[in-house]
XYZ file of N, CA and C in Angstrom:
645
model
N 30.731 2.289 -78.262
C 29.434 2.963 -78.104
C 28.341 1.952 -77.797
N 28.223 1.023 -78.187
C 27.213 -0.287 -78.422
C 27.447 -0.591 -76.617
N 29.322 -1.190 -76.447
C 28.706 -1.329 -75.043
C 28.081 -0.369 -73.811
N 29.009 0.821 -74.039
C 28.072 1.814 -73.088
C 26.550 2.152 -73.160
N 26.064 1.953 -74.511
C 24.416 2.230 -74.654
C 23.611 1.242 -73.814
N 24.335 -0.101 -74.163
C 24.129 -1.363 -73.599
C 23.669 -1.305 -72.164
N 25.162 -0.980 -71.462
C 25.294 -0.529 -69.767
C 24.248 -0.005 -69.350
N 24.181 1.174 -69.833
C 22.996 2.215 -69.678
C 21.728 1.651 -69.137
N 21.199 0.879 -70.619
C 19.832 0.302 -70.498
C 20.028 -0.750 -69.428
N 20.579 -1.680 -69.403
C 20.666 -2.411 -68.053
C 19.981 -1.588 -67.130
N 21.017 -0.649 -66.512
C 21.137 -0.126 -65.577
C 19.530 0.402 -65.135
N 19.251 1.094 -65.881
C 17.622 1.653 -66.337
C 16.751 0.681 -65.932
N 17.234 -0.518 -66.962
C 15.873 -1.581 -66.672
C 16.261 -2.073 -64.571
N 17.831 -2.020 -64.432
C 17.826 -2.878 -63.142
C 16.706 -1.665 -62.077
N 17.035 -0.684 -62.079
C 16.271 0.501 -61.479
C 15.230 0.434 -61.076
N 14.424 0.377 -62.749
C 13.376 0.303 -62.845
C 12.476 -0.989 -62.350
N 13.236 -2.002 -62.232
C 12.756 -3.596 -61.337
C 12.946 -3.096 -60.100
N 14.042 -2.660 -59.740
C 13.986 -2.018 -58.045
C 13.232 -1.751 -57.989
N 12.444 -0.570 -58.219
C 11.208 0.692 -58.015
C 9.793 -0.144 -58.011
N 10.025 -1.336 -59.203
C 8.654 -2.529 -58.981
C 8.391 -3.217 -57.890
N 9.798 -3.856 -57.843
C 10.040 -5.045 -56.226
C 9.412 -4.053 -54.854
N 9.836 -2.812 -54.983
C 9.314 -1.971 -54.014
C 10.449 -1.565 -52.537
N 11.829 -1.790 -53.390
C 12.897 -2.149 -52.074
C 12.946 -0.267 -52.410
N 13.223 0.378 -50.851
C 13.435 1.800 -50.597
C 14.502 1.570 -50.608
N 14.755 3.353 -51.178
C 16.325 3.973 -50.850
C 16.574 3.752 -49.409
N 18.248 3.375 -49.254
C 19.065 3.194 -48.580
C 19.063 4.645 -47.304
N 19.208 6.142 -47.802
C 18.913 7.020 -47.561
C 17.621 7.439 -46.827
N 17.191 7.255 -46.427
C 15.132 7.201 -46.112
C 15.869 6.713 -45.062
N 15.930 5.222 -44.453
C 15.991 4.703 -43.311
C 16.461 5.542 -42.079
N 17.489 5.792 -42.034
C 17.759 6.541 -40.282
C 16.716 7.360 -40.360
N 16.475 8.495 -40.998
C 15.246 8.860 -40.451
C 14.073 8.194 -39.961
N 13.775 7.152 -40.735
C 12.244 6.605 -40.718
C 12.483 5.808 -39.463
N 13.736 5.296 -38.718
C 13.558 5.084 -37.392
C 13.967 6.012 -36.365
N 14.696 7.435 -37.000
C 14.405 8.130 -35.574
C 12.709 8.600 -35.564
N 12.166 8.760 -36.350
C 10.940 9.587 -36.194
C 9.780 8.033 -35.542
N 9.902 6.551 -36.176
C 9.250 6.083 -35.242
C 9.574 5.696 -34.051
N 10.591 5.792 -33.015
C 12.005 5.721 -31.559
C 10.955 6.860 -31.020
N 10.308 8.123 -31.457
C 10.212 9.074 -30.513
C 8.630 9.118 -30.157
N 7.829 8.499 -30.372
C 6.671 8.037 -30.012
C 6.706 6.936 -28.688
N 8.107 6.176 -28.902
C 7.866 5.188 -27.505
C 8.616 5.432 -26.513
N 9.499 6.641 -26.753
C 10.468 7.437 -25.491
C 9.552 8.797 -25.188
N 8.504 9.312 -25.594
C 7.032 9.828 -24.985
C 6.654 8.890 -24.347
N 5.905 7.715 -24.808
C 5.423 6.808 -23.806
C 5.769 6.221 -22.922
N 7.283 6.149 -22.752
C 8.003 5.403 -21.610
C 7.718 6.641 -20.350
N 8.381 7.799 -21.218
C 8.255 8.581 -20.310
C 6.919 8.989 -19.467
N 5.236 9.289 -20.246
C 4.649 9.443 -19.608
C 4.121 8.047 -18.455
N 4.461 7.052 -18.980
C 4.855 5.552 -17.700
C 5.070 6.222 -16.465
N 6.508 6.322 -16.619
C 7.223 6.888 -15.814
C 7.038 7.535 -14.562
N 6.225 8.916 -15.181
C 5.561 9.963 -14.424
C 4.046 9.717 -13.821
N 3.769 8.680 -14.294
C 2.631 7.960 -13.650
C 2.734 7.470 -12.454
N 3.942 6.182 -13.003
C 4.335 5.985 -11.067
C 4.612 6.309 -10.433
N 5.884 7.588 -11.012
C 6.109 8.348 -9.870
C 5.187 9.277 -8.941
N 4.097 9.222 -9.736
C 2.957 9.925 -9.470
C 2.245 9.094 -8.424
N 1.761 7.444 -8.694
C 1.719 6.540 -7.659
C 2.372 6.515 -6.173
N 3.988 6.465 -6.669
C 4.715 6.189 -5.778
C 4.744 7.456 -4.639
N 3.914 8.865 -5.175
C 4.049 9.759 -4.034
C 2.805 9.404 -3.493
N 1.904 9.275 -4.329
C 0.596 9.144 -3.352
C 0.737 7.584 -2.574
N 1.895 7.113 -2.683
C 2.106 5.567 -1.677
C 2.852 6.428 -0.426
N 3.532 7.250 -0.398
C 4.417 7.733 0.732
C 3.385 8.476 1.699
N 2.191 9.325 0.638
C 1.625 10.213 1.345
C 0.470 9.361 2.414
N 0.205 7.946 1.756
C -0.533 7.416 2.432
C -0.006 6.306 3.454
N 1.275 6.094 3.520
C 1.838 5.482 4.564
C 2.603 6.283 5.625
N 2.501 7.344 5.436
C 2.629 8.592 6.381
C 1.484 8.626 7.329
N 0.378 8.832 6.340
C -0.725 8.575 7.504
C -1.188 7.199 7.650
N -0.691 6.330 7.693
C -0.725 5.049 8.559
C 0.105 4.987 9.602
N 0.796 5.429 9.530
C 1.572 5.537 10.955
C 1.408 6.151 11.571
N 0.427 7.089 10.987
C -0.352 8.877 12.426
C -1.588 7.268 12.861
N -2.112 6.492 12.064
C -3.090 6.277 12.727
C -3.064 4.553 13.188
N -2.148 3.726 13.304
C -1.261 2.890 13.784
C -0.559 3.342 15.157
N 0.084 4.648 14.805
C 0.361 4.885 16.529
C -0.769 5.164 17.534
N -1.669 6.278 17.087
C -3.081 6.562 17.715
C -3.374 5.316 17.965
N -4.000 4.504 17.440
C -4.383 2.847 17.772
C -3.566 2.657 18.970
N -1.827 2.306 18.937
C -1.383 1.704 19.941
C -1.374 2.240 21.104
N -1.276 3.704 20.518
C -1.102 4.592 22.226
C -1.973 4.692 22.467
N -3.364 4.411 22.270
C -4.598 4.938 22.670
C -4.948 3.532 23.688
N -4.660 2.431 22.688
C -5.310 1.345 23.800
C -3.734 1.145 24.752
N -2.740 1.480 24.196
C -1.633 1.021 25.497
C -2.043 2.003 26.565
N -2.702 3.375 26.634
C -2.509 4.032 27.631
C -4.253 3.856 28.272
N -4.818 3.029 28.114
C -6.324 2.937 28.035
C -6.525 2.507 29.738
N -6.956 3.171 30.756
C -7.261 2.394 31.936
C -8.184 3.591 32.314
N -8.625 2.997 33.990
C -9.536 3.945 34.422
C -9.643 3.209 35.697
N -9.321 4.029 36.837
C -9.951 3.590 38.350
C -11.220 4.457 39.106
N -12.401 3.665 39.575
C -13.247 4.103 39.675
C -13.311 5.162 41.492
N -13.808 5.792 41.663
C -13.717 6.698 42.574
C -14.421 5.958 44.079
N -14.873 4.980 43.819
C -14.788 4.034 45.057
C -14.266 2.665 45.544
N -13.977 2.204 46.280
C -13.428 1.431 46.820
C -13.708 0.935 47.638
N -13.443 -0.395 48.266
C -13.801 -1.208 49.724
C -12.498 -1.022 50.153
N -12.528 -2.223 51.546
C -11.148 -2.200 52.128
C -10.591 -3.413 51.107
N -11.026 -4.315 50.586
C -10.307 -5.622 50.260
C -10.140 -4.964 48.387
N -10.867 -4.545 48.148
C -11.315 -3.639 46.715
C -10.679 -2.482 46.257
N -10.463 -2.172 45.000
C -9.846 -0.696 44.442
C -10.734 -1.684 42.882
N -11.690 -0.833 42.321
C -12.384 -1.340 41.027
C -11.858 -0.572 39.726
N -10.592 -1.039 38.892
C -9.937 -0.333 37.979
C -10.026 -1.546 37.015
N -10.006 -0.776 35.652
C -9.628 -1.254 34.078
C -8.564 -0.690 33.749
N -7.950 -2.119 33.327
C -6.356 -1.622 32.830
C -6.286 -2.279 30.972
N -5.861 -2.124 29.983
C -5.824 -3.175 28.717
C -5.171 -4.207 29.091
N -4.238 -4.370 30.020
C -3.646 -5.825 30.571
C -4.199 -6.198 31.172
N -5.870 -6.207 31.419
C -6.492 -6.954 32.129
C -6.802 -8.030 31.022
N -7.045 -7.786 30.156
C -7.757 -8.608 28.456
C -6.714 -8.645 27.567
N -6.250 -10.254 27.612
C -5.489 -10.449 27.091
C -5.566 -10.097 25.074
N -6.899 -9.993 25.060
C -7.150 -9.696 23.480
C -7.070 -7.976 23.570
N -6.545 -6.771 24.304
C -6.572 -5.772 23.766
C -4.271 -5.903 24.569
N -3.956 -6.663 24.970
C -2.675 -6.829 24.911
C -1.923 -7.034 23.896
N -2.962 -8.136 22.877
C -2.111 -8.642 21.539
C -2.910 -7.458 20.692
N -3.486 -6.809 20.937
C -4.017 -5.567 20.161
C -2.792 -4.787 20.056
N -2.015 -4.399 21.636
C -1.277 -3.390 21.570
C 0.358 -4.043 21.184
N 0.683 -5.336 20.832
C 1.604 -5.789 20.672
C 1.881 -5.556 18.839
N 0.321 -6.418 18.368
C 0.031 -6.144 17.439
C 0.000 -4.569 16.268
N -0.311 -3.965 16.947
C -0.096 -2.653 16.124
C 1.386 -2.200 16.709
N 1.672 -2.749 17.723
C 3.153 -1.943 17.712
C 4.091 -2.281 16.434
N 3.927 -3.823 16.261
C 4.667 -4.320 14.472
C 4.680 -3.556 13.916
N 3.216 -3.743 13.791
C 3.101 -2.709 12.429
C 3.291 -1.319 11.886
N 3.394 -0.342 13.176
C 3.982 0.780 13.269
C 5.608 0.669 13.136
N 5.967 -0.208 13.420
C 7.387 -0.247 13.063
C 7.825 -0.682 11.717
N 7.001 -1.456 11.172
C 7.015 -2.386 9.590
C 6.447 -1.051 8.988
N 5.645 0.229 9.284
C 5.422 1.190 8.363
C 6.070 2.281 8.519
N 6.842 2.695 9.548
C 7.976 3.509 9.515
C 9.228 2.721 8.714
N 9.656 1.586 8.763
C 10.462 1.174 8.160
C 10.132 0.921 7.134
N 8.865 0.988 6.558
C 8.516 0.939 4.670
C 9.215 2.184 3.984
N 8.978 3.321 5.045
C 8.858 4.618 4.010
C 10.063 4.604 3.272
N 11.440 4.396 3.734
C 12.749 4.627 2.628
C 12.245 3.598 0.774
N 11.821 2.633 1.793
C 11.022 2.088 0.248
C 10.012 2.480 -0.910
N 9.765 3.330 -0.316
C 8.593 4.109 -0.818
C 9.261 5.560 -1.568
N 10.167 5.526 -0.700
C 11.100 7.278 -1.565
C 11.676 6.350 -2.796
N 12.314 4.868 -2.095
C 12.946 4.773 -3.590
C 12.115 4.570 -4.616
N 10.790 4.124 -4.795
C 10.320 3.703 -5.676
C 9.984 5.319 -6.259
N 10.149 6.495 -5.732
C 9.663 7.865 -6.177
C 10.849 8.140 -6.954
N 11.899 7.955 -6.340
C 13.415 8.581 -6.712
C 13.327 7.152 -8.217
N 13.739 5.925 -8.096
C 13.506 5.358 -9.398
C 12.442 4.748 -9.568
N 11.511 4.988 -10.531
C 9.757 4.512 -10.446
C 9.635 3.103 -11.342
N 11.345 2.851 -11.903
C 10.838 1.757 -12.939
C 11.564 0.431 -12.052
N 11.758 0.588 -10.970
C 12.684 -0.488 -10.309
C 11.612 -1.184 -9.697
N 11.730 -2.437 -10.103
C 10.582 -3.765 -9.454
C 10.907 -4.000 -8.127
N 11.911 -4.420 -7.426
C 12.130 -5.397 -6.621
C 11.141 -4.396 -5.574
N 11.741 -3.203 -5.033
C 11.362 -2.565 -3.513
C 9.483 -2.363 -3.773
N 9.315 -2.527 -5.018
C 7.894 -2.010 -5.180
C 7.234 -4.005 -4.634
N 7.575 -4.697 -5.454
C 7.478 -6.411 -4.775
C 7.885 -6.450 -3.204
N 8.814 -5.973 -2.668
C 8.655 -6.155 -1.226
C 7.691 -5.151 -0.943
N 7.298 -4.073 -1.243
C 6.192 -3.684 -0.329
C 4.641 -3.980 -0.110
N 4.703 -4.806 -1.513
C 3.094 -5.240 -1.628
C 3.089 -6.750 -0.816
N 4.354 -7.434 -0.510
C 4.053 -8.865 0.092
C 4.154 -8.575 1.092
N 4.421 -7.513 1.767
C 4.699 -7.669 3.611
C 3.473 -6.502 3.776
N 3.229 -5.299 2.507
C 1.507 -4.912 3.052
C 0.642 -5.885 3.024
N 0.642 -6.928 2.283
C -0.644 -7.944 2.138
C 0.018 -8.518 3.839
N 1.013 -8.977 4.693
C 1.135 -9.564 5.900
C 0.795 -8.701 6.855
N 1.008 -7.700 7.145
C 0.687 -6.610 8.039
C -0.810 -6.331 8.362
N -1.585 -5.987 6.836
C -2.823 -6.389 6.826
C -4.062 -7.064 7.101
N -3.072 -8.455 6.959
C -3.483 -9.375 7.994
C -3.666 -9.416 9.929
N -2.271 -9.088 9.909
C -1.959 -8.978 11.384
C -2.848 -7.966 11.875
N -3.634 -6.653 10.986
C -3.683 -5.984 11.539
C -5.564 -5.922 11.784
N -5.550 -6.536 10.326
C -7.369 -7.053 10.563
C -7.501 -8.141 11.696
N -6.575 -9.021 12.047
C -6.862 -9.953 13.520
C -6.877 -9.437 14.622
N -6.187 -8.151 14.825
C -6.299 -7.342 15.825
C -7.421 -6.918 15.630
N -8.227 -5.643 15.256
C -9.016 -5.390 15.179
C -9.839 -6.250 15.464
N -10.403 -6.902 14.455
C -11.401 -7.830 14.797
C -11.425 -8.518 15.739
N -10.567 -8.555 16.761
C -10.537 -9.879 18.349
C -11.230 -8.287 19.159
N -10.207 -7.297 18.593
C -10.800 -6.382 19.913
C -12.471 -6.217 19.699
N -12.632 -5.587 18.600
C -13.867 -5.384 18.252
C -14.799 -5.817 18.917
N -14.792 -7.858 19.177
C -15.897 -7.986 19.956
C -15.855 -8.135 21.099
N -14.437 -8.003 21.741
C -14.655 -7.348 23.191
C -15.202 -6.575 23.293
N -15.023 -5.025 22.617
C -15.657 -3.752 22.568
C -17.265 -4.002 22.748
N -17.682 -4.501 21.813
C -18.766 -4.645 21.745
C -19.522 -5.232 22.769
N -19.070 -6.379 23.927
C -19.281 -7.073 24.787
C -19.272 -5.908 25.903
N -18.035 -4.956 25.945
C -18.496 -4.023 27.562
C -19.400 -2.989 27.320
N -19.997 -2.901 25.607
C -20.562 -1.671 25.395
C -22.242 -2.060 25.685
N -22.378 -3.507 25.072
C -23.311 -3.990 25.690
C -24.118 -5.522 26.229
N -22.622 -6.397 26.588
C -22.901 -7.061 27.220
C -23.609 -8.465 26.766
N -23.743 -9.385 27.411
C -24.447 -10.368 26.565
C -25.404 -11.516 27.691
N -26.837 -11.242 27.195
C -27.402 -11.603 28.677
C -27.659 -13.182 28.430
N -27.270 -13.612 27.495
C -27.704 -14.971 27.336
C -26.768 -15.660 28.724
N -25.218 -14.959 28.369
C -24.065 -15.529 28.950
C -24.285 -15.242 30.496
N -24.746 -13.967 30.844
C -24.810 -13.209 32.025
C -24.293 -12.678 32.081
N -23.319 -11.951 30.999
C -22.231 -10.642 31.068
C -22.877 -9.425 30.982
N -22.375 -8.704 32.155
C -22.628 -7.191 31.948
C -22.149 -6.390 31.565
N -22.477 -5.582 30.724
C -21.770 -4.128 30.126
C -21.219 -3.451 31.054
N -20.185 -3.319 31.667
C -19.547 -2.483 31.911
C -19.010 -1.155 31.840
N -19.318 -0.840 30.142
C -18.797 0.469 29.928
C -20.072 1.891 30.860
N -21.060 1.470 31.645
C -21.301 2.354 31.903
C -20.814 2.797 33.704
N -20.110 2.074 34.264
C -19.223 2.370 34.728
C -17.906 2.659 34.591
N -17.090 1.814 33.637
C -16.197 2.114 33.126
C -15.958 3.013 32.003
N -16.949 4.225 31.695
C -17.087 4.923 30.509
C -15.496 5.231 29.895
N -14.615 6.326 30.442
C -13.341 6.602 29.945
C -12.909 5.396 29.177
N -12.466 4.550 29.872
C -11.757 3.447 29.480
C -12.510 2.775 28.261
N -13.957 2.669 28.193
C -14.576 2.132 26.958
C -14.219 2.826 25.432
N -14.300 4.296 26.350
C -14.424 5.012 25.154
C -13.041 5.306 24.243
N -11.678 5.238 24.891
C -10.610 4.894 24.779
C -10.311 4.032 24.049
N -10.539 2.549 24.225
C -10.519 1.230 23.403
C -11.218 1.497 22.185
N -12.605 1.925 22.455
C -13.208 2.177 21.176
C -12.451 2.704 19.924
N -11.800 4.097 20.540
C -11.701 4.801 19.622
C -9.836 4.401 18.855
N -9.277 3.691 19.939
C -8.352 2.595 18.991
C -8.449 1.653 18.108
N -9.492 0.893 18.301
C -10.350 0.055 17.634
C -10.481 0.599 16.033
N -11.264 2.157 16.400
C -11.366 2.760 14.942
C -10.315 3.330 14.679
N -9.346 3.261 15.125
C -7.662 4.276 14.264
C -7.442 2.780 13.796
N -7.438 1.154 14.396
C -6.738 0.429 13.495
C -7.277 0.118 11.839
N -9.134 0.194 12.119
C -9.580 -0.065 11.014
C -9.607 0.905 9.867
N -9.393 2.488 10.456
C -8.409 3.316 9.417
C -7.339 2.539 8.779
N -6.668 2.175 9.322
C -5.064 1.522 9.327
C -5.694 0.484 8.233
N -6.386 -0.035 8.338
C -6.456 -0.945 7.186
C -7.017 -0.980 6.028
N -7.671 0.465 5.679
C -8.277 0.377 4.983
C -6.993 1.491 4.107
N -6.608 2.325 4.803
C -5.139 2.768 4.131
C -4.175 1.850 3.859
N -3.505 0.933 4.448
C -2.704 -0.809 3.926
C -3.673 -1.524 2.676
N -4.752 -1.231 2.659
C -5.453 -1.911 1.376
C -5.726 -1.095 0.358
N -5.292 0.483 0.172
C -5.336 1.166 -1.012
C -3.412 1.318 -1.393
N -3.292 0.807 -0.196
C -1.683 0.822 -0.804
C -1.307 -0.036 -1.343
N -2.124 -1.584 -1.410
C -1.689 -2.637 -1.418
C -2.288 -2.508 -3.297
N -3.304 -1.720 -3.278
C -3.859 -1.698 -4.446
C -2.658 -0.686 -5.641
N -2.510 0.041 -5.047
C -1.703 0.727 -5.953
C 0.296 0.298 -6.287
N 0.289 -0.431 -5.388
C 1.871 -1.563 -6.094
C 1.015 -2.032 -7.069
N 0.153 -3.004 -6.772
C -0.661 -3.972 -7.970
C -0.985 -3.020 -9.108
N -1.511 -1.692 -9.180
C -1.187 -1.545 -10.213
C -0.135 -0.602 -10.631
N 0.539 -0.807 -9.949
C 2.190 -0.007 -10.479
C 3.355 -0.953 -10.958
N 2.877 -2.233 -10.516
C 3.906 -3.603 -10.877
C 2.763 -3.794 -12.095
N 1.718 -4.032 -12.148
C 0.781 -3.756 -13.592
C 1.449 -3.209 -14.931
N 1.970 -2.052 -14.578
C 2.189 -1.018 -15.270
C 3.710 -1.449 -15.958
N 4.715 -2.414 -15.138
C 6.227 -3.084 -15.537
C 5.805 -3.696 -17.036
């Protein structure tokens, strides 16, 4: 009897030091980590649906870079105009292969219409899996190159444009576009489909940055 009373109290007092030290039942645990696990598989998930949310508005906007990348190229590749008089030694026509800066215009956006039709499968994948790095990293280093290529275009044509629209009398150049109206107005309005083009390549370029942010 002495030793079982004995046992007892041990046992009591060991308990009762447990319950001080502050160590939890064994029992408690799996729960207490499934219930804190489901707070960060919500948050992964609403991640998730964010980029994928990104990644459509990246498709929807490199869709229309290529409506306005082609407009650009076909507008100045098909850009000429022959005027309705002539001499015998004379025929007075504008062609874009007359200026070698609206040639590398039309060489120039042809790239890039091809570098943004060939983005888009990249762009589904990053929709189809939104947590995969690599295709989301190639599209922000070759939009930041394209970008480039595509602001040097622009900007060379630009101040041609500006030169036949009105000329520069210091030099002795004359504006031309008011004989050559069609054809001015043509270039012009390629001019403004590329700088669309870039200002859509620079909200795309913004939203990898923050969708690789978001990794």
């Amino acid at each position: 009897m002495d030793k079982s009373e004995s046992t007892k109290i041990e046992m009591g007092e060991s308990s009762k030091l447990e319950r001080k030290l502050g160590k939890a039942p064994l029992l408690g645990s799996p729960s207490h980590a499934i219930s804190s696990s489901v707070p960060i598989v919500a948050n992964n998930k609403r991640v998730g649906n964010y980029k994928k949310g990104i990644s459509i508005f990246d498709l929807i906007l490199r869709i229309a870079s290529v409506a306005t990348s082609i407009g650009a190229t076909v507008g100045m590749a098909t850009a000429g105009e022959t005027l309705p008089f002539f001499t015998q030694f004379f025929q007075f026509e504008a062609g874009y292969d007359d200026l070698p800066t609206f040639t590398f215009f039309v060489i120039a956006m042809s790239i890039v219409v091809a570098y943004l039709v060939l983005s888009i499968p990249f762009s589904i994948v990053c929709i189809a899996r939104s947590h995969v790095v690599a295709p989301r990293l190639f599209l922000i280093i070759f939009d930041t190159a394209i970008i480039t290529l595509t602001t040097s275009a622009a900007g060379a044509s630009t101040a041609i444009v500006y030169l036949a629209h009105n000329g520069n009398e210091d030099a002795n150049w004359l504006a031309f576009c008011n004989q050559f109206g069609d054809f001015c107005q043509t270039t012009s309005g390629a001019v403004v489909a590329a700088f669309i083009t870039i200002v859509l390549l620079l909200i795309l370029i913004v939203l990898s940055a923050i969708a690789l942010k978001r990794h």
